[in-house]
């Protein structure tokens, strides 16, 4: 059995909290630096010093599950064996998935107006950091409210995330009352079933809404997303904050040919792309559009991706 390590003092080590903590496993600065480098390489995530305790507690669970005695052993194994499942568990453990229905609510009326103005064209929206699903379901509800019956036939949402665990939750579409407490009674009735018996206290997304969304795993730091289409709108909210500037710039470069020329890019409240790229310009309220030069280049590149001669 693993012995409980004695209380140790983190003060003085980079990222140390300065408070004493009881830990099951030794966790050195070298371990943390290795974790930082690995998660940056795999997911673009830059873990700041103050995420040290978070990294410890989330990965300590993996050590316990695998019956390992030290972080060093865990990280050695992770790097030596090309075990896709463990890499997945490692990245899932280090993502932050906080989200909510209609989070940053001012974006949804903007989306509704935008799709209404597009007349009879089909609408496609990509939610690129979908987490547990609240954001893509909010987008789909907005499309139904804006387009009525047409939405089921002509509006589609692609919802992607790196974390497979959150995607499984999103796919199930089951939420607690607490998670939907801010939705209006009209929305609750229109878009959710209420659980009864052993499911009381829960709601489930109605199949019509669920059918508008396709959930898939996608790593925003991959060189090629494998998407061969263009979107009217891309939601990329509250994920770029975890990336450094060069990674943000790469992601925005990959978004450019995936946007319709007059499409919209929605960012999180604390994310500012103006300093990262010239391809997008701020339209207001953390909503971006392609700049003129990018707009004229976009259709040509999209056609390339579709295999259509320019
Ligand atoms: C804080 S949540 C934001 C969720 C939602 N967009 C919102 O604003 O409410 C960040 C999400 O980004 C995902 N993520 C982190 N790195 C990623 C990457 N490299 N590729 C795709 N998704 C990533 C995480 O798994 C997490 O679900």
Short mmCIF file of C-alpha atoms and ligand atoms in Angstrom, two decimals:
data_model
loop_
_atom_site.label_atom_id
_atom_site.label_comp_id
_atom_site.label_asym_id
_atom_site.label_seq_id
_atom_site.Cartn_x
_atom_site.Cartn_y
_atom_site.Cartn_z
CA UNK A 1 0.00 0.00 0.00
CA UNK A 2 1.12 3.55 -0.70
CA UNK A 3 2.19 5.43 2.39
CA UNK A 4 0.71 8.86 2.94
CA UNK A 5 3.55 11.31 2.36
CA UNK A 6 4.39 13.64 5.14
CA UNK A 7 3.11 17.19 4.99
CA UNK A 8 5.35 19.24 2.77
CA UNK A 9 6.00 22.88 2.18
CA UNK A 10 5.55 24.18 -1.35
CA UNK A 11 6.82 27.68 -0.66
CA UNK A 12 9.93 28.60 -2.55
CA UNK A 13 9.26 26.29 -5.47
CA UNK A 14 8.05 27.95 -8.67
CA UNK A 15 4.28 27.87 -8.62
CA UNK A 16 4.24 26.77 -5.01
CA UNK A 17 1.20 27.94 -3.16
CA UNK A 18 3.17 28.78 -0.06
CA UNK A 19 0.82 26.70 2.04
CA UNK A 20 1.41 23.28 3.45
CA UNK A 21 -0.52 20.50 1.81
CA UNK A 22 -1.02 16.83 2.46
CA UNK A 23 -0.33 14.88 -0.66
CA UNK A 24 -0.39 11.19 -1.43
CA UNK A 25 2.42 11.54 -3.95
CA UNK A 26 5.54 13.63 -4.23
CA UNK A 27 5.02 16.29 -6.86
CA UNK A 28 8.17 18.09 -7.84
CA UNK A 29 8.68 21.18 -9.95
CA UNK A 30 10.23 18.91 -12.58
CA UNK A 31 7.01 16.84 -12.67
CA UNK A 32 4.92 19.97 -13.13
CA UNK A 33 7.20 21.30 -15.87
CA UNK A 34 6.92 17.98 -17.69
CA UNK A 35 3.11 18.04 -17.44
CA UNK A 36 3.08 21.60 -18.72
CA UNK A 37 5.21 20.74 -21.72
CA UNK A 38 3.16 17.65 -22.55
CA UNK A 39 -0.27 19.32 -22.35
CA UNK A 40 1.01 22.27 -24.36
CA UNK A 41 2.23 19.92 -27.07
CA UNK A 42 -0.97 17.82 -27.11
CA UNK A 43 -3.65 20.50 -26.67
CA UNK A 44 -2.04 23.93 -26.88
CA UNK A 45 -3.01 24.51 -23.27
CA UNK A 46 -0.61 26.75 -21.33
CA UNK A 47 -0.83 25.86 -17.65
CA UNK A 48 0.12 28.82 -15.51
CA UNK A 49 1.95 28.42 -12.20
CA UNK A 50 -1.20 28.71 -10.19
CA UNK A 51 -2.61 25.58 -11.92
CA UNK A 52 -0.08 23.44 -10.13
CA UNK A 53 -2.49 22.20 -7.43
CA UNK A 54 -5.16 21.58 -10.03
CA UNK A 55 -2.73 19.49 -12.12
CA UNK A 56 -1.73 17.55 -9.03
CA UNK A 57 -5.24 16.72 -7.87
CA UNK A 58 -6.60 15.80 -11.30
CA UNK A 59 -3.66 13.59 -12.27
CA UNK A 60 -3.29 12.03 -8.82
CA UNK A 61 -6.58 10.28 -9.64
CA UNK A 62 -4.91 8.67 -12.66
CA UNK A 63 -2.02 7.48 -10.48
CA UNK A 64 -4.46 5.95 -8.01
CA UNK A 65 -6.46 4.28 -10.77
CA UNK A 66 -3.30 2.84 -12.32
CA UNK A 67 -1.80 1.86 -8.94
CA UNK A 68 1.34 3.91 -9.55
CA UNK A 69 3.56 5.34 -6.83
CA UNK A 70 4.94 8.50 -8.37
CA UNK A 71 4.30 11.19 -10.94
CA UNK A 72 7.62 10.40 -12.48
CA UNK A 73 6.60 6.79 -13.08
CA UNK A 74 3.26 7.94 -14.51
CA UNK A 75 4.85 10.44 -16.88
CA UNK A 76 7.58 7.97 -17.91
CA UNK A 77 4.91 5.42 -18.80
CA UNK A 78 2.80 7.98 -20.59
CA UNK A 79 5.69 9.01 -22.81
CA UNK A 80 7.14 5.55 -23.34
CA UNK A 81 3.91 3.74 -24.25
CA UNK A 82 1.85 5.04 -27.09
CA UNK A 83 -1.36 4.36 -25.24
CA UNK A 84 -4.09 6.48 -26.86
CA UNK A 85 -6.54 5.85 -24.01
CA UNK A 86 -4.10 7.13 -21.38
CA UNK A 87 -3.23 10.18 -23.45
CA UNK A 88 -6.95 10.84 -23.70
CA UNK A 89 -7.35 10.49 -19.92
CA UNK A 90 -4.38 12.81 -19.42
CA UNK A 91 -5.79 15.56 -21.65
CA UNK A 92 -9.35 15.10 -20.33
CA UNK A 93 -7.99 15.55 -16.81
CA UNK A 94 -6.32 18.86 -17.60
CA UNK A 95 -9.06 20.66 -19.51
CA UNK A 96 -11.33 23.16 -17.78
CA UNK A 97 -14.91 22.69 -18.87
CA UNK A 98 -16.89 25.43 -17.15
CA UNK A 99 -19.91 26.41 -19.25
CA UNK A 100 -23.61 27.27 -18.98
CA UNK A 101 -26.75 27.61 -21.09
CA UNK A 102 -26.84 31.02 -22.81
CA UNK A 103 -23.55 32.01 -21.22
CA UNK A 104 -22.59 35.52 -22.36
CA UNK A 105 -26.19 35.94 -23.37
CA UNK A 106 -25.71 39.03 -25.56
CA UNK A 107 -24.32 36.83 -28.35
CA UNK A 108 -27.53 34.89 -28.97
CA UNK A 109 -29.75 37.77 -30.18
CA UNK A 110 -26.85 38.76 -32.48
CA UNK A 111 -26.83 35.23 -33.90
CA UNK A 112 -30.65 35.26 -34.23
CA UNK A 113 -30.66 38.57 -36.17
CA UNK A 114 -27.79 37.42 -38.33
CA UNK A 115 -29.47 34.17 -39.43
CA UNK A 116 -32.82 35.90 -40.03
CA UNK A 117 -31.12 38.33 -42.39
CA UNK A 118 -29.70 35.45 -44.42
CA UNK A 119 -33.13 34.80 -45.95
CA UNK A 120 -33.78 31.30 -47.17
CA UNK A 121 -30.17 30.09 -47.16
CA UNK A 122 -29.30 27.02 -45.05
CA UNK A 123 -27.36 27.91 -41.90
CA UNK A 124 -24.36 26.15 -40.41
CA UNK A 125 -22.72 27.01 -37.12
CA UNK A 126 -19.59 25.50 -35.63
CA UNK A 127 -19.28 25.46 -31.85
CA UNK A 128 -15.59 24.70 -31.50
CA UNK A 129 -15.22 24.26 -27.72
CA UNK A 130 -18.58 22.72 -26.91
CA UNK A 131 -17.73 21.28 -23.50
CA UNK A 132 -20.75 19.51 -21.93
CA UNK A 133 -23.18 20.79 -24.57
CA UNK A 134 -24.85 23.81 -23.01
CA UNK A 135 -23.38 26.14 -25.64
CA UNK A 136 -24.32 24.14 -28.78
CA UNK A 137 -27.82 23.48 -27.40
CA UNK A 138 -28.19 27.23 -26.74
CA UNK A 139 -27.13 27.88 -30.34
CA UNK A 140 -29.64 25.31 -31.66
CA UNK A 141 -32.46 26.81 -29.52
CA UNK A 142 -31.61 30.24 -30.91
CA UNK A 143 -31.74 28.92 -34.49
CA UNK A 144 -35.14 27.32 -33.89
CA UNK A 145 -36.50 30.51 -32.33
CA UNK A 146 -35.14 32.60 -35.21
CA UNK A 147 -36.03 30.35 -38.13
CA UNK A 148 -39.03 28.39 -36.88
CA UNK A 149 -39.78 25.05 -38.58
CA UNK A 150 -37.11 25.72 -41.20
CA UNK A 151 -34.38 25.21 -38.58
CA UNK A 152 -34.97 21.47 -38.32
CA UNK A 153 -34.46 21.11 -42.09
CA UNK A 154 -31.91 23.79 -42.85
CA UNK A 155 -29.88 24.69 -39.78
CA UNK A 156 -27.02 22.56 -38.53
CA UNK A 157 -24.60 22.85 -35.61
CA UNK A 158 -21.26 21.09 -35.52
CA UNK A 159 -20.18 20.83 -31.88
CA UNK A 160 -16.61 19.79 -31.17
CA UNK A 161 -14.26 19.61 -28.22
CA UNK A 162 -10.98 17.96 -27.42
CA UNK A 163 -12.29 16.32 -24.25
CA UNK A 164 -14.12 13.06 -24.97
CA UNK A 165 -15.68 12.89 -21.51
CA UNK A 166 -17.51 16.18 -21.84
CA UNK A 167 -18.59 15.27 -25.36
CA UNK A 168 -20.23 12.09 -24.05
CA UNK A 169 -22.19 14.20 -21.58
CA UNK A 170 -23.14 16.66 -24.31
CA UNK A 171 -24.25 13.82 -26.55
CA UNK A 172 -26.54 12.43 -23.81
CA UNK A 173 -28.18 15.86 -23.38
CA UNK A 174 -29.20 15.23 -19.77
CA UNK A 175 -28.94 18.09 -17.26
CA UNK A 176 -29.95 18.78 -13.69
CA UNK A 177 -32.69 21.29 -12.83
CA UNK A 178 -29.99 23.47 -11.39
CA UNK A 179 -28.22 23.67 -14.76
CA UNK A 180 -31.39 24.82 -16.53
CA UNK A 181 -32.76 27.03 -13.76
CA UNK A 182 -32.13 30.24 -15.74
CA UNK A 183 -33.98 29.07 -18.85
CA UNK A 184 -37.44 30.55 -19.34
CA UNK A 185 -40.42 28.22 -18.76
CA UNK A 186 -41.18 28.52 -22.52
CA UNK A 187 -37.73 27.29 -23.49
CA UNK A 188 -37.83 24.50 -20.93
CA UNK A 189 -41.16 23.28 -22.23
CA UNK A 190 -40.27 23.60 -25.89
CA UNK A 191 -36.80 22.04 -25.82
CA UNK A 192 -36.65 19.60 -22.87
CA UNK A 193 -38.42 16.59 -21.37
CA UNK A 194 -38.75 16.57 -17.61
CA UNK A 195 -37.49 13.41 -15.91
CA UNK A 196 -39.82 11.40 -13.70
CA UNK A 197 -39.30 8.59 -11.18
CA UNK A 198 -35.60 7.73 -10.96
CA UNK A 199 -34.92 10.62 -13.38
CA UNK A 200 -36.66 13.28 -11.34
CA UNK A 201 -34.56 16.40 -10.91
CA UNK A 202 -33.24 15.94 -14.45
CA UNK A 203 -34.21 17.19 -17.89
CA UNK A 204 -33.35 15.76 -21.30
CA UNK A 205 -32.99 17.65 -24.56
CA UNK A 206 -35.83 16.83 -26.97
CA UNK A 207 -34.79 14.71 -29.98
CA UNK A 208 -35.73 17.43 -32.52
CA UNK A 209 -33.15 19.77 -30.97
CA UNK A 210 -30.59 17.02 -30.53
CA UNK A 211 -30.96 16.05 -34.21
CA UNK A 212 -29.71 19.48 -35.32
CA UNK A 213 -26.31 18.92 -33.68
CA UNK A 214 -23.43 16.67 -34.60
CA UNK A 215 -20.90 16.09 -31.79
CA UNK A 216 -17.33 15.19 -32.72
CA UNK A 217 -13.91 15.26 -31.14
CA UNK A 218 -11.61 17.89 -32.64
CA UNK A 219 -8.37 19.33 -31.38
CA UNK A 220 -8.10 23.01 -32.24
CA UNK A 221 -4.33 22.71 -32.37
CA UNK A 222 -4.38 20.04 -35.08
CA UNK A 223 -2.83 21.19 -38.34
CA UNK A 224 -5.83 20.04 -40.39
CA UNK A 225 -9.32 19.93 -38.87
CA UNK A 226 -10.59 17.74 -41.70
CA UNK A 227 -13.53 20.10 -42.22
CA UNK A 228 -14.47 20.52 -45.85
CA UNK A 229 -17.18 23.12 -45.52
CA UNK A 230 -17.67 26.75 -44.58
CA UNK A 231 -19.67 28.10 -41.67
CA UNK A 232 -21.97 31.07 -41.27
CA UNK A 233 -20.79 31.43 -37.69
CA UNK A 234 -18.05 29.99 -35.52
CA UNK A 235 -18.29 30.04 -31.74
CA UNK A 236 -14.85 29.87 -30.16
CA UNK A 237 -15.53 31.11 -26.66
CA UNK A 238 -13.48 30.75 -23.51
CA UNK A 239 -10.94 28.35 -24.93
CA UNK A 240 -8.36 30.67 -26.50
CA UNK A 241 -7.63 31.99 -22.98
CA UNK A 242 -5.86 28.68 -22.35
CA UNK A 243 -3.63 29.08 -25.42
CA UNK A 244 -0.54 31.24 -25.85
CA UNK A 245 -0.48 33.90 -28.57
CA UNK A 246 1.27 31.83 -31.29
CA UNK A 247 -1.28 29.02 -30.77
CA UNK A 248 -4.17 31.52 -30.91
CA UNK A 249 -2.78 32.90 -34.15
CA UNK A 250 -2.52 29.41 -35.66
CA UNK A 251 -6.11 28.58 -34.72
CA UNK A 252 -7.40 31.84 -36.22
CA UNK A 253 -5.45 31.17 -39.42
CA UNK A 254 -7.20 27.80 -39.67
CA UNK A 255 -10.61 29.39 -39.03
CA UNK A 256 -10.22 31.90 -41.83
CA UNK A 257 -10.95 29.59 -44.79
CA UNK A 258 -13.72 27.86 -42.81
CA UNK A 259 -15.81 31.03 -42.56
CA UNK A 260 -18.30 32.23 -45.14
CA UNK A 261 -17.06 35.65 -46.37
CA UNK A 262 -19.66 37.51 -44.32
CA UNK A 263 -19.62 35.04 -41.41
CA UNK A 264 -19.28 35.84 -37.72
CA UNK A 265 -16.77 34.65 -35.16
CA UNK A 266 -17.93 34.74 -31.53
CA UNK A 267 -15.23 35.03 -28.83
CA UNK A 268 -15.34 34.84 -25.04
CA UNK A 269 -15.68 37.98 -22.93
CA UNK A 270 -11.97 38.16 -22.04
CA UNK A 271 -10.61 37.13 -25.43
CA UNK A 272 -9.29 39.78 -27.77
CA UNK A 273 -8.19 38.62 -31.22
CA UNK A 274 -7.35 42.11 -32.49
CA UNK A 275 -3.80 41.79 -31.18
CA UNK A 276 -3.36 38.29 -32.56
CA UNK A 277 -4.43 38.50 -36.18
CA UNK A 278 -5.35 40.97 -38.88
CA UNK A 279 -7.55 38.46 -40.63
CA UNK A 280 -10.49 39.24 -38.33
CA UNK A 281 -11.73 42.59 -37.18
CA UNK A 282 -13.91 43.39 -34.20
CA UNK A 283 -17.52 44.11 -35.07
CA UNK A 284 -18.47 44.77 -31.44
CA UNK A 285 -19.34 42.87 -28.27
CA UNK A 286 -16.61 40.24 -28.81
CA UNK A 287 -17.99 39.35 -32.24
CA UNK A 288 -15.53 39.33 -35.14
CA UNK A 289 -15.83 39.26 -38.91
CA UNK A 290 -13.30 38.62 -41.65
CA UNK A 291 -11.46 41.74 -42.70
CA UNK A 292 -11.99 42.87 -46.27
CA UNK A 293 -8.83 41.25 -47.64
CA UNK A 294 -9.53 37.99 -45.87
CA UNK A 295 -13.14 38.06 -47.04
CA UNK A 296 -12.12 38.13 -50.67
CA UNK A 297 -9.61 35.30 -50.16
CA UNK A 298 -11.95 33.10 -48.16
CA UNK A 299 -14.21 31.71 -50.90
CA UNK A 300 -11.25 30.72 -53.03
CA UNK A 301 -9.65 28.79 -50.19
CA UNK A 302 -12.94 27.16 -49.22
CA UNK A 303 -13.34 25.98 -52.80
CA UNK A 304 -9.85 24.52 -52.66
CA UNK A 305 -10.86 22.56 -49.61
CA UNK A 306 -13.95 21.27 -51.40
CA UNK A 307 -11.90 20.30 -54.43
CA UNK A 308 -13.73 22.84 -56.63
CA UNK A 309 -11.51 24.67 -59.13
CA UNK A 310 -11.20 28.37 -58.29
C1 LIG B 1 -14.05 26.73 -20.36
S1 LIG B 1 -14.69 25.62 -21.53
C2 LIG B 1 -15.65 26.72 -22.53
C3 LIG B 1 -16.94 26.08 -23.00
C4 LIG B 1 -17.84 26.99 -23.83
N1 LIG B 1 -17.21 27.35 -25.07
C5 LIG B 1 -18.26 28.21 -23.08
O1 LIG B 1 -17.79 29.31 -23.37
O2 LIG B 1 -19.08 28.09 -22.17
C6 LIG B 1 -13.25 25.30 -22.56
C7 LIG B 1 -13.40 24.05 -23.42
O3 LIG B 1 -12.33 24.03 -24.36
C8 LIG B 1 -11.93 22.70 -24.54
N2 LIG B 1 -10.56 22.65 -25.11
C9 LIG B 1 -9.38 22.90 -24.48
N3 LIG B 1 -8.35 22.74 -25.32
C10 LIG B 1 -8.89 22.40 -26.52
C11 LIG B 1 -8.34 22.10 -27.80
N4 LIG B 1 -7.01 22.11 -28.01
N5 LIG B 1 -9.18 21.77 -28.80
C12 LIG B 1 -10.52 21.75 -28.61
N6 LIG B 1 -11.10 22.01 -27.41
C13 LIG B 1 -10.29 22.34 -26.39
C14 LIG B 1 -12.02 22.09 -23.16
O4 LIG B 1 -12.10 20.68 -23.21
C15 LIG B 1 -13.29 22.75 -22.62
O5 LIG B 1 -14.41 21.95 -22.78
#
